[in-house]
Amino acid sequence: MVSPFQNESFEVKRARMVRTQLEERGIHDRRVLDAMQQVPRHEFVPEPLRGDAYEDHPLPIGAGQTISQPYIVAVMLQHVALQSSDRVLEVGTGSGYVTALLSQMCAEVYSIERHRKLAATAEETLARLGYSNVKIRVGDGGQGWPEYAPFDAIVVSAATSEMPPALFAQLREGGRMMVPVGPPTSQQLELIRKINGQAEVQVLEGCRFVPLVEGKAASD
Ligand code: SAH
């Protein structure tokens, strides 16, 4: 069936996404809503899928990976309570969409991706759109990026069976980390705060992410 919305501009689609998928489901953080209203998500999906960029589900981005559903991205960003002065580490750059949101909401973004091709495409898209406070590197994000630690916040966009200790070590005292924890088939989003050097864990909602793959970066 042909969608009645197929000829709408990306801007109109984006506004409807923000209203129906985010605001009406309880996302209320103005900075998250504004960033998701501004960042052109369609620029981060492969050309043939652009018409679906504002739909309520993840989309394939190549290398067997996906750009996350808008709602789950909003939940992560709202709970991790970003400040404009924050230095943030992102694990799993993927398309670079969340990187762009972080770039808009924070001072500095460090993002790690294990697939060389995805990292290169994301870097090119982010540079073309003018997101300049971002550094991307190819590698195992589970090891973090010690040269730039400690971070005010860490956002992990891939599922892990337990919170990676190297990442917790690179979180500053009082910092927040968002990570999907659980088996490959389903996880829970966990918000982890570092209080007196200890992890204080708050379990949020169920989710399903691609797995965080340990070890050296993929060859492609
Ligand atoms: N936020 C991204 C999510 C991409 S999916 C987006 O919306 O586009 C998660 C990404 O994590 C994938 O691109 C995958 O290749 C990457 N990934 C998996 N394990 C990783 C690891 N150990 N280090 C870095 N990136 C990893």
XYZ file of N, CA and C and ligand atoms in Angstrom:
686
model
N 0.841 -1.197 0.000
C 0.000 0.000 0.000
C 0.877 1.249 0.000
N 0.489 2.221 -0.775
C 1.264 3.470 -0.818
C 0.889 4.320 0.395
N 1.907 4.770 1.142
C 1.626 5.569 2.334
C 1.077 6.933 1.927
N 0.038 7.413 2.640
C -0.495 8.742 2.320
C 0.511 9.845 2.619
N 1.576 9.511 3.378
C 2.555 10.523 3.776
C 3.797 10.529 2.881
N 3.790 9.721 1.794
C 5.054 9.507 1.077
C 5.659 10.770 0.463
N 4.831 11.758 0.118
C 5.387 12.960 -0.510
C 5.716 14.077 0.478
N 5.523 13.811 1.762
C 5.826 14.839 2.761
C 7.313 15.136 2.805
N 7.660 16.359 3.179
C 9.076 16.689 3.318
C 9.637 15.969 4.544
N 10.965 15.806 4.551
C 11.615 15.168 5.702
C 11.334 15.961 6.982
N 11.245 17.276 6.847
C 11.017 18.104 8.032
C 9.653 17.823 8.657
N 8.655 17.667 7.810
C 7.299 17.373 8.309
C 7.283 15.979 8.947
N 7.934 15.036 8.295
C 8.004 13.672 8.850
C 8.703 13.674 10.207
N 9.759 14.482 10.282
C 10.543 14.545 11.522
C 9.700 15.146 12.651
N 8.951 16.195 12.325
C 8.103 16.829 13.350
C 7.062 15.834 13.846
N 6.511 15.032 12.916
C 5.507 14.052 13.351
C 6.141 12.949 14.196
N 7.361 12.559 13.823
C 8.075 11.555 14.634
C 8.242 12.071 16.066
N 8.679 13.315 16.190
C 8.919 13.873 17.529
C 7.617 13.919 18.330
N 6.549 14.288 17.679
C 5.271 14.410 18.404
C 4.701 13.030 18.765
N 4.573 12.163 17.765
C 3.829 10.917 18.028
C 4.684 9.818 18.649
N 5.963 9.744 18.277
C 6.787 8.645 18.814
C 7.494 9.033 20.111
N 7.719 10.335 20.301
C 8.491 10.749 21.486
C 7.606 11.440 22.516
N 7.064 12.636 22.179
C 6.284 13.388 23.175
C 5.089 12.581 23.684
N 4.358 11.971 22.780
C 3.148 11.247 23.210
C 3.471 9.985 23.999
N 4.752 9.568 23.977
C 5.149 8.400 24.783
C 5.949 8.804 26.015
N 5.947 10.083 26.326
C 6.522 10.489 27.610
C 7.915 11.085 27.571
N 8.482 11.299 26.394
C 9.780 11.997 26.351
C 9.480 13.492 26.549
N 10.069 14.088 27.598
C 9.722 15.469 27.924
C 10.935 16.385 27.993
N 12.148 15.820 27.931
C 13.361 16.643 28.018
C 13.460 17.500 26.760
N 13.328 18.823 26.969
C 13.283 19.751 25.835
C 14.537 19.651 24.965
N 15.691 19.449 25.607
C 16.938 19.415 24.830
C 16.988 18.182 23.927
N 16.461 17.058 24.408
C 16.416 15.838 23.592
C 15.438 16.049 22.426
N 14.250 16.592 22.751
C 13.234 16.796 21.708
C 13.752 17.781 20.651
N 14.402 18.852 21.100
C 14.921 19.846 20.138
C 15.993 19.236 19.251
N 16.904 18.471 19.854
C 17.980 17.869 19.060
C 17.385 16.900 18.031
N 16.391 16.115 18.460
C 15.818 15.141 17.519
C 14.958 15.822 16.465
N 14.483 17.025 16.773
C 13.770 17.817 15.770
C 14.753 18.403 14.746
N 15.981 18.638 15.189
C 16.932 19.321 14.307
C 17.828 18.387 13.495
N 18.263 17.284 14.086
C 19.228 16.430 13.370
C 18.518 15.678 12.228
N 19.023 15.820 10.987
C 18.378 15.176 9.827
C 18.675 13.679 9.770
N 17.855 12.901 10.476
C 18.068 11.450 10.587
C 18.178 10.777 9.210
N 17.445 11.296 8.203
C 17.473 10.641 6.878
C 18.871 10.669 6.254
N 19.722 11.620 6.680
C 21.090 11.685 6.145
C 21.949 10.525 6.661
N 21.474 9.837 7.696
C 22.273 8.786 8.333
C 21.822 7.382 7.934
N 20.819 7.298 7.048
C 20.392 5.963 6.592
C 20.759 5.812 5.116
N 20.944 4.561 4.656
C 21.301 4.365 3.246
C 20.233 4.963 2.321
N 20.688 5.551 1.239
C 19.822 6.262 0.285
C 18.460 5.573 0.010
N 18.435 4.274 -0.335
C 17.141 3.670 -0.692
C 16.146 3.601 0.472
N 16.629 3.780 1.701
C 15.740 3.661 2.870
C 15.342 5.018 3.438
N 15.748 6.098 2.784
C 15.517 7.438 3.361
C 14.058 7.749 3.628
N 13.179 7.230 2.749
C 11.746 7.477 2.940
C 11.235 6.899 4.257
N 11.947 5.934 4.809
C 11.527 5.289 6.067
C 12.274 5.824 7.288
N 13.099 6.828 7.090
C 14.006 7.273 8.161
C 13.275 7.733 9.424
N 12.026 8.178 9.286
C 11.310 8.709 10.455
C 10.246 7.730 10.961
N 10.354 6.463 10.513
C 9.414 5.438 10.990
C 9.848 4.945 12.371
N 8.902 4.235 13.005
C 9.042 3.841 14.409
C 9.789 2.513 14.587
N 10.933 2.349 13.915
C 11.676 1.086 14.052
C 13.124 1.292 13.614
N 14.008 0.325 13.970
C 15.395 0.430 13.499
C 15.446 0.170 11.989
N 16.558 0.525 11.351
C 16.747 0.269 9.910
C 18.158 -0.264 9.694
N 18.338 -1.125 8.683
C 19.698 -1.629 8.394
C 20.603 -0.531 7.843
N 21.874 -0.552 8.262
C 22.843 0.456 7.780
C 24.054 -0.208 7.123
N 23.995 -1.524 6.897
C 25.133 -2.249 6.317
C 25.923 -2.955 7.408
N 26.784 -3.894 6.989
C 27.639 -4.669 7.900
C 26.818 -5.404 8.965
N 25.533 -5.698 8.647
C 24.672 -6.419 9.587
C 24.267 -5.585 10.798
N 24.429 -4.265 10.727
C 24.139 -3.390 11.874
C 22.893 -2.550 11.600
N 22.411 -1.872 12.627
C 21.191 -1.067 12.472
C 21.326 0.315 13.103
N 20.568 1.264 12.560
C 20.375 2.554 13.234
C 19.187 2.321 14.166
N 19.337 2.727 15.444
C 18.336 2.395 16.461
C 17.010 3.119 16.216
N 15.953 2.537 16.774
C 14.617 3.156 16.736
C 14.682 4.535 17.420
N 14.058 5.562 16.843
C 14.134 6.902 17.453
C 13.741 6.928 18.931
N 12.653 6.225 19.294
C 12.174 6.272 20.676
C 13.224 5.783 21.663
N 13.911 4.679 21.333
C 14.873 4.118 22.293
C 16.078 5.057 22.438
N 16.427 5.737 21.349
C 17.502 6.731 21.412
C 17.094 7.864 22.366
N 15.848 8.297 22.245
C 15.360 9.390 23.098
C 15.347 8.974 24.567
N 14.943 7.736 24.847
C 14.929 7.240 26.234
C 16.351 7.283 26.794
N 17.303 6.789 26.002
C 18.701 6.765 26.465
C 19.200 8.179 26.758
N 18.945 9.082 25.830
C 19.490 10.437 25.991
C 18.792 11.190 27.124
N 17.495 10.954 27.287
C 16.780 11.647 28.369
C 17.315 11.203 29.735
N 17.484 9.890 29.923
C 17.897 9.394 31.239
C 19.358 9.678 31.552
N 20.177 9.825 30.539
C 21.599 10.032 30.822
C 21.874 11.516 31.151
N 20.806 12.334 31.052
C 20.808 13.721 31.557
C 22.042 14.521 31.145
N 22.171 14.746 29.851
C 23.364 15.415 29.321
C 23.366 16.913 29.614
N 24.549 17.434 29.871
C 24.741 18.868 30.068
C 25.517 19.408 28.865
N 25.349 20.703 28.587
C 26.033 21.248 27.404
C 27.554 21.264 27.575
N 28.028 21.188 28.833
C 29.480 21.198 29.060
C 30.089 19.783 29.057
N 29.257 18.753 28.873
C 29.739 17.365 29.023
C 30.705 16.930 27.925
N 31.674 16.090 28.335
C 32.510 15.338 27.399
C 31.989 13.912 27.433
N 31.588 13.407 26.270
C 30.850 12.147 26.226
C 31.576 11.103 25.387
N 31.544 9.863 25.857
C 32.053 8.732 25.082
C 30.861 7.942 24.552
N 30.891 7.641 23.255
C 29.860 6.796 22.653
C 30.516 5.505 22.165
N 29.909 4.379 22.472
C 30.429 3.095 21.985
C 29.437 2.551 20.961
N 29.887 2.364 19.719
C 29.005 1.902 18.639
C 28.485 3.071 17.821
N 29.381 3.711 17.066
C 29.009 4.883 16.250
C 27.917 4.531 15.245
N 28.034 3.349 14.628
C 27.053 2.919 13.623
C 26.915 3.952 12.527
N 25.695 4.449 12.354
C 25.411 5.441 11.309
C 25.950 6.831 11.644
N 26.194 7.083 12.946
C 26.598 8.426 13.384
C 25.421 9.290 13.813
N 24.202 8.728 13.779
C 23.015 9.523 14.142
C 23.049 9.963 15.604
N 23.318 9.009 16.503
C 23.369 9.372 17.931
C 24.567 10.301 18.184
N 25.637 10.065 17.446
C 26.818 10.936 17.555
C 26.421 12.391 17.251
N 25.597 12.574 16.219
C 25.157 13.925 15.847
C 24.306 14.544 16.956
N 23.418 13.742 17.543
C 22.589 14.248 18.645
C 23.475 14.653 19.825
N 24.444 13.793 20.145
C 25.362 14.091 21.257
C 26.168 15.343 20.939
N 26.597 15.470 19.695
C 27.388 16.626 19.269
C 26.609 17.918 19.504
N 25.320 17.847 19.206
C 24.482 19.030 19.373
C 24.223 19.353 20.850
N 24.144 18.309 21.690
C 23.750 18.524 23.086
C 24.917 18.707 24.046
N 26.147 18.342 23.621
C 27.287 18.316 24.550
C 28.476 19.090 23.983
N 29.538 19.184 24.793
C 30.708 19.956 24.371
C 31.634 19.157 23.447
N 31.912 17.901 23.828
C 32.849 17.082 23.049
C 32.336 15.654 23.000
N 32.460 15.018 21.836
C 32.000 13.641 21.678
C 33.135 12.778 21.129
N 33.378 11.654 21.804
C 34.384 10.679 21.376
C 33.615 9.401 21.077
N 33.716 8.897 19.843
C 32.876 7.773 19.462
C 33.718 6.666 18.826
N 33.449 5.420 19.215
C 34.244 4.274 18.751
C 33.345 3.282 18.012
N 33.819 2.828 16.864
C 33.076 1.862 16.041
C 34.039 0.770 15.591
N 33.578 -0.517 15.606
C 34.514 -1.581 15.225
C 34.536 -1.865 13.728
N 33.509 -1.400 12.986
C 33.517 -1.582 11.532
C 34.093 -0.333 10.848
N 35.209 -0.558 10.164
C 35.917 0.548 9.513
C 35.023 1.323 8.544
N 34.246 0.574 7.747
C 33.412 1.220 6.718
C 32.330 2.096 7.348
N 31.684 1.564 8.402
C 30.639 2.350 9.073
C 31.253 3.605 9.693
N 32.418 3.441 10.314
C 33.081 4.595 10.942
C 33.406 5.656 9.885
N 33.884 5.204 8.708
C 34.270 6.157 7.653
C 33.040 6.887 7.120
N 31.942 6.137 6.919
C 30.713 6.771 6.404
C 30.159 7.765 7.427
N 30.148 7.344 8.693
C 29.629 8.232 9.741
C 30.481 9.508 9.823
N 31.777 9.332 9.756
C 32.686 10.489 9.855
C 32.436 11.469 8.706
N 32.235 10.912 7.514
C 32.007 11.750 6.330
C 30.667 12.501 6.470
N 29.621 11.788 6.910
C 28.299 12.419 7.054
C 28.344 13.531 8.102
N 28.984 13.233 9.238
C 29.043 14.223 10.330
C 29.818 15.466 9.884
N 30.904 15.271 9.143
C 31.700 16.419 8.681
C 30.896 17.231 7.670
N 30.222 16.538 6.763
C 29.422 17.228 5.729
C 28.319 18.069 6.365
N 27.735 17.580 7.461
C 26.637 18.308 8.101
C 27.138 19.327 9.133
N 28.453 19.386 9.322
C 29.021 20.432 10.186
C 29.107 20.098 11.662
N 29.042 18.798 12.024
C 29.201 18.427 13.438
C 30.701 18.310 13.717
N 31.279 19.349 14.279
C 32.745 19.428 14.309
C 33.372 19.071 15.666
N 32.571 18.933 16.716
C 33.129 18.629 18.047
C 33.168 17.124 18.315
N 33.425 16.358 17.256
C 33.349 14.892 17.318
C 34.666 14.273 16.870
N 35.122 13.254 17.617
C 36.274 12.454 17.170
C 35.809 11.007 17.088
N 36.132 10.346 15.966
C 35.728 8.948 15.790
C 36.963 8.084 15.635
N 36.914 6.884 16.233
C 38.045 5.984 16.035
C 37.536 4.558 15.823
N 38.310 3.785 15.060
C 37.955 2.389 14.808
C 38.616 1.541 15.885
N 37.847 0.689 16.552
C 38.439 -0.160 17.581
C 37.375 -0.825 18.425
N 37.817 -1.459 19.508
C 36.899 -2.103 20.448
C 36.470 -1.096 21.509
N 35.246 -0.627 21.364
C 34.730 0.386 22.283
C 34.617 -0.093 23.715
N 34.590 -1.414 23.902
C 34.513 -1.957 25.262
C 35.742 -1.596 26.090
N 36.817 -1.208 25.417
C 38.031 -0.790 26.129
C 38.023 0.714 26.414
N 37.018 1.423 25.869
C 36.943 2.868 26.075
C 38.003 3.600 25.286
N 38.275 4.849 25.704
C 39.253 5.694 25.026
C 40.041 6.414 26.125
N 40.999 5.674 26.758
C 41.644 6.168 27.979
C 42.310 7.546 27.819
N 42.802 7.848 26.609
C 43.487 9.143 26.400
C 42.587 10.330 26.706
N 41.282 10.168 26.536
C 40.362 11.295 26.749
C 39.528 11.142 28.018
N 39.754 10.073 28.782
C 39.004 9.856 30.022
C 39.499 10.855 31.084
N 38.718 11.155 32.115
C 37.389 10.606 32.389
C 36.283 11.336 31.620
N 35.169 10.627 31.413
C 34.023 11.187 30.699
C 32.893 11.521 31.676
N 32.132 12.569 31.334
C 30.969 12.931 32.150
C 29.829 11.938 31.919
N 29.763 11.430 30.684
C 28.700 10.472 30.350
C 29.223 9.498 29.306
N 28.686 8.268 29.349
C 29.039 7.235 28.363
C 27.734 6.619 27.859
N 27.606 6.549 26.534
C 26.413 5.949 25.926
C 26.859 4.751 25.105
N 26.374 3.566 25.481
C 26.743 2.339 24.774
C 25.543 1.916 23.929
N 25.750 1.822 22.611
C 24.644 1.500 21.694
C 24.680 0.061 21.225
N 25.310 -0.834 21.984
C 25.339 -2.256 21.625
C 25.192 -3.053 22.924
N 24.598 -4.264 22.788
C 24.215 -5.033 23.975
C 25.382 -5.814 24.559
N 25.458 -5.837 25.880
C 26.531 -6.556 26.559
C 25.959 -7.372 27.715
N 26.606 -8.537 28.009
C 26.062 -9.381 29.071
C 26.307 -8.756 30.448
N 27.361 -7.958 30.553
C 27.541 -7.186 31.789
C 28.269 -5.875 31.503
N 28.056 -4.907 32.365
C 28.627 -3.586 32.157
C 30.169 -3.686 32.026
N 30.748 -3.191 30.908
C 32.198 -3.336 30.717
C 32.987 -2.544 31.768
N 33.830 -3.244 32.570
C 34.546 -2.571 33.664
C 35.462 -1.435 33.180
N 36.064 -1.589 31.975
C 36.959 -0.535 31.480
C 36.189 0.768 31.263
N 34.923 0.638 30.873
C 34.124 1.847 30.648
C 33.785 2.509 31.984
N 33.411 1.686 32.966
C 33.083 2.259 34.277
C 34.299 2.984 34.852
N 35.483 2.411 34.628
C 36.718 3.039 35.132
C 36.948 4.406 34.491
N 36.438 4.597 33.276
C 36.671 5.863 32.563
C 35.550 6.879 32.760
N 34.616 6.533 33.647
C 33.530 7.461 33.983
C 33.992 8.315 35.160
N 33.762 9.617 35.094
C 34.174 10.444 36.230
C 33.240 10.202 37.414
N 33.711 10.546 38.609
C 32.867 10.487 39.808
C 31.616 11.356 39.557
N 30.443 10.797 39.802
C 29.200 11.528 39.535
C 28.724 11.388 38.089
N 29.519 10.699 37.255
C 29.160 10.547 35.838
C 28.068 9.503 35.636
N 27.474 9.501 34.452
C 26.375 8.588 34.135
C 26.705 7.772 32.898
N 26.292 6.502 32.928
C 26.504 5.633 31.768
C 25.186 4.939 31.419
N 24.890 4.875 30.118
C 23.676 4.198 29.652
C 24.115 2.986 28.852
N 23.623 1.804 29.234
C 24.087 0.590 28.563
C 22.988 -0.477 28.541
N 22.750 -1.107 27.363
C 21.795 -2.219 27.308
C 22.462 -3.502 27.788
N 21.938 -4.092 28.882
C 22.582 -5.257 29.494
C 21.651 -6.470 29.400
N 22.213 -7.601 28.941
C 21.424 -8.822 28.880
C 21.858 -9.691 27.715
N 21.184 -10.845 27.536
C 21.533 -11.768 26.441
C 21.193 -11.164 25.081
N 21.727 -11.766 23.975
C 21.534 -11.190 22.643
C 20.070 -10.986 22.249
N 19.168 -11.819 22.756
C 17.773 -11.728 22.303
C 16.989 -10.580 22.931
N 17.313 -10.181 24.135
C 16.615 -9.044 24.751
C 17.433 -8.523 25.924
N 17.405 -7.214 26.090
C 18.177 -6.610 27.178
C 17.324 -5.596 27.938
N 17.895 -5.093 29.035
C 17.300 -3.988 29.781
C 18.261 -2.819 29.677
N 17.700 -1.647 29.480
C 18.559 -0.463 29.506
C 18.911 -0.166 30.948
N 20.194 -0.031 31.231
C 20.605 0.305 32.603
C 21.252 1.681 32.625
N 20.844 2.483 33.613
C 21.491 3.767 33.870
C 22.401 3.539 35.072
N 23.706 3.738 34.859
C 24.675 3.481 35.925
C 25.318 4.797 36.344
N 25.238 5.100 37.630
C 25.887 6.323 38.144
C 27.078 5.921 38.979
N 28.146 6.715 38.873
C 29.331 6.433 39.701
C 29.261 7.310 40.944
N 28.968 6.688 42.080
C 28.818 7.421 43.339
C 29.848 6.874 44.320
N 30.737 7.714 44.788
C 31.846 7.286 45.666
C 32.584 6.081 45.072
N 32.779 6.126 43.775
C 33.529 5.060 43.102
C 32.736 3.788 42.861
N 31.497 3.736 43.352
C 30.674 2.525 43.207
C 29.599 2.730 42.138
N 29.165 1.611 41.542
C 28.112 1.682 40.530
C 26.740 1.646 41.188
N 25.949 2.666 40.915
C 24.555 2.662 41.373
C 23.707 2.420 40.134
N 22.973 1.305 40.116
C 22.309 0.878 38.879
C 20.804 1.084 38.952
N 20.268 1.697 37.912
C 18.816 1.833 37.804
C 18.390 1.131 36.514
N 17.499 0.142 36.639
C 17.055 -0.593 35.457
C 15.871 0.139 34.838
N 15.991 0.472 33.554
C 14.926 1.209 32.869
C 14.088 0.212 32.074
N 13.965 0.425 30.756
C 13.051 -0.481 30.057
C 13.723 -1.526 29.171
N 12.921 -2.464 28.711
C 13.408 -3.527 27.836
C 13.789 -2.974 26.472
N 14.752 -3.619 25.810
C 15.200 -3.134 24.511
C 15.884 -4.279 23.780
N 16.222 -4.054 22.511
C 16.958 -5.073 21.759
C 17.976 -4.404 20.849
N 19.249 -4.570 21.200
C 20.354 -3.975 20.438
C 21.179 -5.077 19.786
N 21.962 -4.707 18.759
C 22.947 -5.649 18.209
C 24.023 -5.838 19.279
N 24.719 -6.991 19.272
C 25.685 -7.251 20.351
C 26.947 -6.400 20.293
N 27.488 -6.090 21.463
C 28.802 -5.480 21.587
C 29.810 -6.613 21.373
N 30.599 -6.496 20.316
C 31.523 -7.576 19.957
C 32.893 -7.247 20.531
N 33.421 -8.169 21.343
C 34.718 -7.911 21.975
C 35.865 -8.223 21.021
N 37.038 -7.721 21.361
C 38.230 -8.042 20.567
C 38.501 -7.003 19.504
N 39.469 -7.343 18.619
C 39.922 -6.297 17.696
C 38.857 -5.946 16.646
N 39.041 -4.787 16.021
C 38.055 -4.264 15.100
C 37.835 -5.212 13.917
N 36.637 -5.138 13.304
C 36.325 -5.954 12.124
C 37.238 -5.522 10.979
N 37.426 -6.436 9.996
C 38.355 -6.102 8.917
C 37.731 -5.144 7.898
N 36.378 -5.022 7.894
C 35.763 -4.100 6.916
C 35.315 -2.794 7.543
N 23.869 4.534 17.608
C 24.044 3.778 16.393
C 23.823 2.328 16.722
C 24.471 1.415 15.782
S 24.264 -0.282 16.174
C 23.067 4.258 15.342
O 21.971 4.671 15.725
O 23.378 4.191 14.164
C 25.636 -0.556 17.229
C 26.992 -0.405 16.629
O 27.939 -0.883 17.585
C 27.253 -1.190 15.350
O 27.638 -0.319 14.331
C 28.391 -2.153 15.726
O 29.305 -2.377 14.669
C 29.036 -1.418 16.877
N 29.821 -2.253 17.790
C 29.573 -3.507 18.229
N 30.527 -3.919 19.079
C 31.420 -2.885 19.167
C 32.633 -2.695 19.890
N 33.131 -3.623 20.711
N 33.275 -1.509 19.750
C 32.788 -0.541 18.942
N 31.650 -0.667 18.226
C 30.963 -1.825 18.348
